[in-house]
PDB file of C-alpha atoms in Angstrom:
ATOM      1  CA  UNK A   1     118.181   0.865 -33.160  1.00  0.00           C
ATOM      2  CA  UNK A   2     120.248   1.994 -30.238  1.00  0.00           C
ATOM      3  CA  UNK A   3     118.614   4.042 -27.536  1.00  0.00           C
ATOM      4  CA  UNK A   4     121.059   5.674 -25.217  1.00  0.00           C
ATOM      5  CA  UNK A   5     120.150   5.178 -21.590  1.00  0.00           C
ATOM      6  CA  UNK A   6     120.028   8.269 -19.402  1.00  0.00           C
ATOM      7  CA  UNK A   7     122.877   8.490 -16.888  1.00  0.00           C
ATOM      8  CA  UNK A   8     122.111   6.873 -13.571  1.00  0.00           C
ATOM      9  CA  UNK A   9     121.269   9.330 -10.840  1.00  0.00           C
ATOM     10  CA  UNK A  10     123.976   9.462  -8.210  1.00  0.00           C
ATOM     11  CA  UNK A  11     122.579   8.254  -4.877  1.00  0.00           C
ATOM     12  CA  UNK A  12     122.135  10.978  -2.286  1.00  0.00           C
ATOM     13  CA  UNK A  13     124.346  10.629   0.772  1.00  0.00           C
ATOM     14  CA  UNK A  14     122.957   9.512   4.091  1.00  0.00           C
ATOM     15  CA  UNK A  15     123.259  11.979   6.935  1.00  0.00           C
ATOM     16  CA  UNK A  16     126.263  10.137   8.348  1.00  0.00           C
ATOM     17  CA  UNK A  17     127.942  10.094   4.921  1.00  0.00           C
ATOM     18  CA  UNK A  18     127.321  13.817   4.688  1.00  0.00           C
ATOM     19  CA  UNK A  19     128.929  14.455   8.074  1.00  0.00           C
ATOM     20  CA  UNK A  20     131.996  12.447   7.057  1.00  0.00           C
ATOM     21  CA  UNK A  21     132.418  14.063   3.660  1.00  0.00           C
ATOM     22  CA  UNK A  22     131.649  17.734   4.190  1.00  0.00           C
ATOM     23  CA  UNK A  23     134.133  18.681   6.962  1.00  0.00           C
ATOM     24  CA  UNK A  24     131.389  20.101   9.200  1.00  0.00           C
ATOM     25  CA  UNK A  25     132.812  20.594  12.732  1.00  0.00           C
ATOM     26  CA  UNK A  26     131.456  18.276  15.419  1.00  0.00           C
ATOM     27  CA  UNK A  27     129.678  21.093  17.306  1.00  0.00           C
ATOM     28  CA  UNK A  28     127.305  21.671  14.387  1.00  0.00           C
ATOM     29  CA  UNK A  29     126.558  18.009  13.627  1.00  0.00           C
ATOM     30  CA  UNK A  30     122.996  17.645  14.812  1.00  0.00           C
ATOM     31  CA  UNK A  31     120.943  14.786  13.338  1.00  0.00           C
ATOM     32  CA  UNK A  32     117.683  16.274  14.558  1.00  0.00           C
ATOM     33  CA  UNK A  33     117.458  19.969  15.288  1.00  0.00           C
ATOM     34  CA  UNK A  34     114.614  21.839  16.960  1.00  0.00           C
ATOM     35  CA  UNK A  35     113.967  24.700  14.579  1.00  0.00           C
ATOM     36  CA  UNK A  36     110.893  26.026  16.356  1.00  0.00           C
ATOM     37  CA  UNK A  37     113.001  27.746  19.009  1.00  0.00           C
ATOM     38  CA  UNK A  38     114.533  30.048  16.441  1.00  0.00           C
ATOM     39  CA  UNK A  39     111.486  31.728  14.864  1.00  0.00           C
ATOM     40  CA  UNK A  40     112.883  33.869  12.047  1.00  0.00           C
ATOM     41  CA  UNK A  41     115.791  31.432  11.799  1.00  0.00           C
ATOM     42  CA  UNK A  42     113.471  28.729  10.472  1.00  0.00           C
ATOM     43  CA  UNK A  43     111.772  31.117   8.028  1.00  0.00           C
ATOM     44  CA  UNK A  44     115.115  32.147   6.554  1.00  0.00           C
ATOM     45  CA  UNK A  45     116.230  28.528   6.292  1.00  0.00           C
ATOM     46  CA  UNK A  46     113.148  27.607   4.262  1.00  0.00           C
ATOM     47  CA  UNK A  47     113.581  30.634   1.994  1.00  0.00           C
ATOM     48  CA  UNK A  48     117.232  29.750   1.348  1.00  0.00           C
ATOM     49  CA  UNK A  49     116.336  26.139   0.595  1.00  0.00           C
ATOM     50  CA  UNK A  50     114.151  27.420  -2.232  1.00  0.00           C
ATOM     51  CA  UNK A  51     116.968  29.663  -3.487  1.00  0.00           C
ATOM     52  CA  UNK A  52     119.300  26.664  -3.765  1.00  0.00           C
ATOM     53  CA  UNK A  53     116.884  25.195  -6.299  1.00  0.00           C
ATOM     54  CA  UNK A  54     115.930  28.336  -8.203  1.00  0.00           C
ATOM     55  CA  UNK A  55     119.136  30.402  -8.041  1.00  0.00           C
ATOM     56  CA  UNK A  56     122.172  28.152  -8.540  1.00  0.00           C
ATOM     57  CA  UNK A  57     125.324  30.200  -8.182  1.00  0.00           C
ATOM     58  CA  UNK A  58     123.892  32.469  -5.504  1.00  0.00           C
ATOM     59  CA  UNK A  59     126.205  34.213  -3.044  1.00  0.00           C
ATOM     60  CA  UNK A  60     124.410  34.664   0.275  1.00  0.00           C
ATOM     61  CA  UNK A  61     125.790  36.075   3.527  1.00  0.00           C
ATOM     62  CA  UNK A  62     124.326  35.537   6.980  1.00  0.00           C
ATOM     63  CA  UNK A  63     125.529  38.604   8.885  1.00  0.00           C
ATOM     64  CA  UNK A  64     125.065  39.521  12.524  1.00  0.00           C
ATOM     65  CA  UNK A  65     126.372  39.255  16.091  1.00  0.00           C
ATOM     66  CA  UNK A  66     128.066  36.141  17.421  1.00  0.00           C
ATOM     67  CA  UNK A  67     125.829  33.474  18.905  1.00  0.00           C
ATOM     68  CA  UNK A  68     122.713  34.133  16.836  1.00  0.00           C
ATOM     69  CA  UNK A  69     122.787  30.762  15.058  1.00  0.00           C
ATOM     70  CA  UNK A  70     124.236  31.860  11.705  1.00  0.00           C
ATOM     71  CA  UNK A  71     126.636  28.949  11.332  1.00  0.00           C
ATOM     72  CA  UNK A  72     124.067  26.373  12.437  1.00  0.00           C
ATOM     73  CA  UNK A  73     121.587  27.755   9.914  1.00  0.00           C
ATOM     74  CA  UNK A  74     124.228  27.549   7.189  1.00  0.00           C
ATOM     75  CA  UNK A  75     125.069  23.956   8.159  1.00  0.00           C
ATOM     76  CA  UNK A  76     121.385  22.986   8.046  1.00  0.00           C
ATOM     77  CA  UNK A  77     121.254  24.473   4.557  1.00  0.00           C
ATOM     78  CA  UNK A  78     124.375  22.544   3.578  1.00  0.00           C
ATOM     79  CA  UNK A  79     122.787  19.349   4.927  1.00  0.00           C
ATOM     80  CA  UNK A  80     119.658  19.991   2.858  1.00  0.00           C
ATOM     81  CA  UNK A  81     121.755  20.572  -0.264  1.00  0.00           C
ATOM     82  CA  UNK A  82     123.559  17.256   0.171  1.00  0.00           C
ATOM     83  CA  UNK A  83     120.944  14.893   1.587  1.00  0.00           C
ATOM     84  CA  UNK A  84     117.818  16.244  -0.135  1.00  0.00           C
ATOM     85  CA  UNK A  85     119.130  17.774  -3.379  1.00  0.00           C
ATOM     86  CA  UNK A  86     122.097  15.450  -3.891  1.00  0.00           C
ATOM     87  CA  UNK A  87     124.598  18.299  -4.325  1.00  0.00           C
ATOM     88  CA  UNK A  88     128.275  18.115  -3.403  1.00  0.00           C
ATOM     89  CA  UNK A  89     129.072  20.297  -0.390  1.00  0.00           C
ATOM     90  CA  UNK A  90     131.998  21.566   1.667  1.00  0.00           C
ATOM     91  CA  UNK A  91     132.364  23.426   4.965  1.00  0.00           C
ATOM     92  CA  UNK A  92     135.379  25.697   5.417  1.00  0.00           C
ATOM     93  CA  UNK A  93     136.311  29.056   6.933  1.00  0.00           C
ATOM     94  CA  UNK A  94     138.105  32.102   5.610  1.00  0.00           C
ATOM     95  CA  UNK A  95     140.984  31.368   7.963  1.00  0.00           C
ATOM     96  CA  UNK A  96     141.183  27.764   6.707  1.00  0.00           C
ATOM     97  CA  UNK A  97     141.359  29.006   3.119  1.00  0.00           C
ATOM     98  CA  UNK A  98     144.181  31.362   4.065  1.00  0.00           C
ATOM     99  CA  UNK A  99     146.165  28.614   5.829  1.00  0.00           C
ATOM    100  CA  UNK A 100     145.641  26.036   3.091  1.00  0.00           C
ATOM    101  CA  UNK A 101     146.575  28.385   0.250  1.00  0.00           C
ATOM    102  CA  UNK A 102     149.709  29.701   1.954  1.00  0.00           C
ATOM    103  CA  UNK A 103     150.822  26.181   2.914  1.00  0.00           C
ATOM    104  CA  UNK A 104     151.226  25.470  -0.806  1.00  0.00           C
ATOM    105  CA  UNK A 105     154.298  27.738  -0.737  1.00  0.00           C
ATOM    106  CA  UNK A 106     156.222  24.963   1.040  1.00  0.00           C
ATOM    107  CA  UNK A 107     155.342  22.222  -1.450  1.00  0.00           C
ATOM    108  CA  UNK A 108     156.651  22.636  -4.970  1.00  0.00           C
ATOM    109  CA  UNK A 109     154.381  19.820  -6.147  1.00  0.00           C
ATOM    110  CA  UNK A 110     151.248  21.747  -5.149  1.00  0.00           C
ATOM    111  CA  UNK A 111     150.164  24.691  -7.297  1.00  0.00           C
ATOM    112  CA  UNK A 112     147.943  27.596  -6.313  1.00  0.00           C
ATOM    113  CA  UNK A 113     145.419  26.512  -8.930  1.00  0.00           C
ATOM    114  CA  UNK A 114     145.126  22.959  -7.619  1.00  0.00           C
ATOM    115  CA  UNK A 115     144.407  24.308  -4.131  1.00  0.00           C
ATOM    116  CA  UNK A 116     141.861  26.878  -5.306  1.00  0.00           C
ATOM    117  CA  UNK A 117     140.031  24.313  -7.441  1.00  0.00           C
ATOM    118  CA  UNK A 118     139.164  22.336  -4.306  1.00  0.00           C
ATOM    119  CA  UNK A 119     137.103  25.311  -3.114  1.00  0.00           C
ATOM    120  CA  UNK A 120     135.588  25.965  -6.546  1.00  0.00           C
ATOM    121  CA  UNK A 121     134.508  22.367  -7.174  1.00  0.00           C
ATOM    122  CA  UNK A 122     131.638  21.761  -4.652  1.00  0.00           C
ATOM    123  CA  UNK A 123     128.142  22.675  -5.787  1.00  0.00           C
ATOM    124  CA  UNK A 124     127.535  24.383  -2.426  1.00  0.00           C
ATOM    125  CA  UNK A 125     130.353  25.891  -0.359  1.00  0.00           C
ATOM    126  CA  UNK A 126     130.007  27.309   3.159  1.00  0.00           C
ATOM    127  CA  UNK A 127     132.695  29.820   4.207  1.00  0.00           C
ATOM    128  CA  UNK A 128     132.360  30.471   7.940  1.00  0.00           C
ATOM    129  CA  UNK A 129     133.747  33.621   9.628  1.00  0.00           C
ATOM    130  CA  UNK A 130     134.018  35.290   6.233  1.00  0.00           C
ATOM    131  CA  UNK A 131     134.822  38.632   7.843  1.00  0.00           C
ATOM    132  CA  UNK A 132     138.291  37.369   8.768  1.00  0.00           C
ATOM    133  CA  UNK A 133     140.175  39.169   6.011  1.00  0.00           C
ATOM    134  CA  UNK A 134     143.371  41.234   5.804  1.00  0.00           C
ATOM    135  CA  UNK A 135     142.426  44.902   5.436  1.00  0.00           C
ATOM    136  CA  UNK A 136     144.878  45.247   2.549  1.00  0.00           C
ATOM    137  CA  UNK A 137     142.654  44.791  -0.535  1.00  0.00           C
ATOM    138  CA  UNK A 138     145.615  43.633  -2.640  1.00  0.00           C
ATOM    139  CA  UNK A 139     146.639  40.970  -0.098  1.00  0.00           C
ATOM    140  CA  UNK A 140     147.346  37.509  -1.539  1.00  0.00           C
ATOM    141  CA  UNK A 141     144.470  36.018   0.470  1.00  0.00           C
ATOM    142  CA  UNK A 142     141.915  38.577  -0.712  1.00  0.00           C
ATOM    143  CA  UNK A 143     142.827  38.024  -4.345  1.00  0.00           C
ATOM    144  CA  UNK A 144     142.423  34.259  -3.874  1.00  0.00           C
ATOM    145  CA  UNK A 145     139.086  34.719  -2.139  1.00  0.00           C
ATOM    146  CA  UNK A 146     137.809  36.899  -4.965  1.00  0.00           C
ATOM    147  CA  UNK A 147     138.992  34.306  -7.501  1.00  0.00           C
ATOM    148  CA  UNK A 148     137.140  31.503  -5.689  1.00  0.00           C
ATOM    149  CA  UNK A 149     133.871  33.447  -5.412  1.00  0.00           C
ATOM    150  CA  UNK A 150     134.072  34.788  -8.952  1.00  0.00           C
ATOM    151  CA  UNK A 151     134.634  31.326 -10.451  1.00  0.00           C
ATOM    152  CA  UNK A 152     131.878  29.795  -8.339  1.00  0.00           C
ATOM    153  CA  UNK A 153     129.512  32.533  -9.494  1.00  0.00           C
ATOM    154  CA  UNK A 154     130.488  31.968 -13.128  1.00  0.00           C
ATOM    155  CA  UNK A 155     129.961  28.204 -12.858  1.00  0.00           C
ATOM    156  CA  UNK A 156     126.641  28.614 -10.985  1.00  0.00           C
ATOM    157  CA  UNK A 157     127.854  27.017  -7.762  1.00  0.00           C
ATOM    158  CA  UNK A 158     126.235  28.446  -4.667  1.00  0.00           C
ATOM    159  CA  UNK A 159     128.223  29.971  -1.809  1.00  0.00           C
ATOM    160  CA  UNK A 160     127.007  30.654   1.731  1.00  0.00           C
ATOM    161  CA  UNK A 161     128.990  33.057   3.921  1.00  0.00           C
ATOM    162  CA  UNK A 162     128.727  33.912   7.598  1.00  0.00           C
ATOM    163  CA  UNK A 163     130.013  37.170   9.046  1.00  0.00           C
ATOM    164  CA  UNK A 164     130.095  38.835  12.461  1.00  0.00           C
ATOM    165  CA  UNK A 165     130.820  42.257  10.947  1.00  0.00           C
ATOM    166  CA  UNK A 166     128.481  45.221  11.021  1.00  0.00           C
ATOM    167  CA  UNK A 167     126.861  46.237   7.739  1.00  0.00           C
ATOM    168  CA  UNK A 168     129.372  49.072   7.351  1.00  0.00           C
ATOM    169  CA  UNK A 169     132.342  46.819   8.116  1.00  0.00           C
ATOM    170  CA  UNK A 170     131.124  44.124   5.761  1.00  0.00           C
ATOM    171  CA  UNK A 171     130.566  46.535   2.854  1.00  0.00           C
ATOM    172  CA  UNK A 172     133.997  48.076   3.351  1.00  0.00           C
ATOM    173  CA  UNK A 173     135.840  44.754   3.493  1.00  0.00           C
ATOM    174  CA  UNK A 174     134.203  42.877   0.635  1.00  0.00           C
ATOM    175  CA  UNK A 175     135.252  43.529  -2.951  1.00  0.00           C
ATOM    176  CA  UNK A 176     132.646  45.634  -4.823  1.00  0.00           C
ATOM    177  CA  UNK A 177     132.496  42.989  -7.539  1.00  0.00           C
ATOM    178  CA  UNK A 178     131.426  40.362  -5.003  1.00  0.00           C
ATOM    179  CA  UNK A 179     128.892  42.729  -3.440  1.00  0.00           C
ATOM    180  CA  UNK A 180     127.411  43.274  -6.904  1.00  0.00           C
ATOM    181  CA  UNK A 181     127.149  39.544  -7.579  1.00  0.00           C
ATOM    182  CA  UNK A 182     125.621  39.046  -4.138  1.00  0.00           C
ATOM    183  CA  UNK A 183     122.963  41.680  -4.851  1.00  0.00           C
ATOM    184  CA  UNK A 184     121.955  39.826  -8.016  1.00  0.00           C
ATOM    185  CA  UNK A 185     121.524  36.476  -6.334  1.00  0.00           C
ATOM    186  CA  UNK A 186     121.364  35.375  -2.717  1.00  0.00           C
ATOM    187  CA  UNK A 187     121.790  38.681  -0.955  1.00  0.00           C
ATOM    188  CA  UNK A 188     122.521  39.585   2.656  1.00  0.00           C
ATOM    189  CA  UNK A 189     120.474  38.359   5.595  1.00  0.00           C
ATOM    190  CA  UNK A 190     120.920  40.530   8.686  1.00  0.00           C
ATOM    191  CA  UNK A 191     120.551  38.716  12.002  1.00  0.00           C
ATOM    192  CA  UNK A 192     121.044  41.653  14.395  1.00  0.00           C
ATOM    193  CA  UNK A 193     117.707  41.163  16.162  1.00  0.00           C
ATOM    194  CA  UNK A 194     118.005  37.386  16.544  1.00  0.00           C
ATOM    195  CA  UNK A 195     118.313  36.000  20.074  1.00  0.00           C
ATOM    196  CA  UNK A 196     121.701  34.823  21.328  1.00  0.00           C
ATOM    197  CA  UNK A 197     121.306  31.053  21.203  1.00  0.00           C
ATOM    198  CA  UNK A 198     124.417  30.383  23.291  1.00  0.00           C
ATOM    199  CA  UNK A 199     122.981  32.329  26.208  1.00  0.00           C
ATOM    200  CA  UNK A 200     119.577  30.665  25.820  1.00  0.00           C
ATOM    201  CA  UNK A 201     121.112  27.176  25.826  1.00  0.00           C
ATOM    202  CA  UNK A 202     123.165  28.039  28.915  1.00  0.00           C
ATOM    203  CA  UNK A 203     120.051  29.215  30.763  1.00  0.00           C
ATOM    204  CA  UNK A 204     118.136  26.068  29.804  1.00  0.00           C
ATOM    205  CA  UNK A 205     120.977  23.839  30.908  1.00  0.00           C
TER     206      UNK A 205
END
């Protein structure tokens, strides 16, 4: 009799391995972070950690004014996904996606699909400054962004977005199909009443 052995579980990355492999900018690389100072920030982080387990493929946006800790919250969530859940992760920005996709024009060996697949592949993707988008809905970048989010949704790979736009601006800029998918899973977290952490840190320093 031959009993097939279950596949070996891939070891979860250490924190330092996560920092090296996820492209998180240095400013947001905090090994230990004091969450108590943020209040609602910590509550939302814990709620989103649960969603990563129960709602794979969610599209969640953290929306609000600059300086309220949206990106740091998203990075902490990315860290949890990698180091605690063992999921592959990637940090990028809307502007980075635009620059990387358009740079493929200069290299005949690189196809649009090969570039887009790099953003579709991770189990959890963080797109910072998501509200950076050309206003032209048919713009090459917007069509690529929709393709990435649509494929990630279809393959149940979670996406976290941050945006400085107002609710009205965000709803007008984002494709209705993405807004619909977001409503089903993940949703929008508004951070308008959160304290400006940059000002608080400056005062403390």
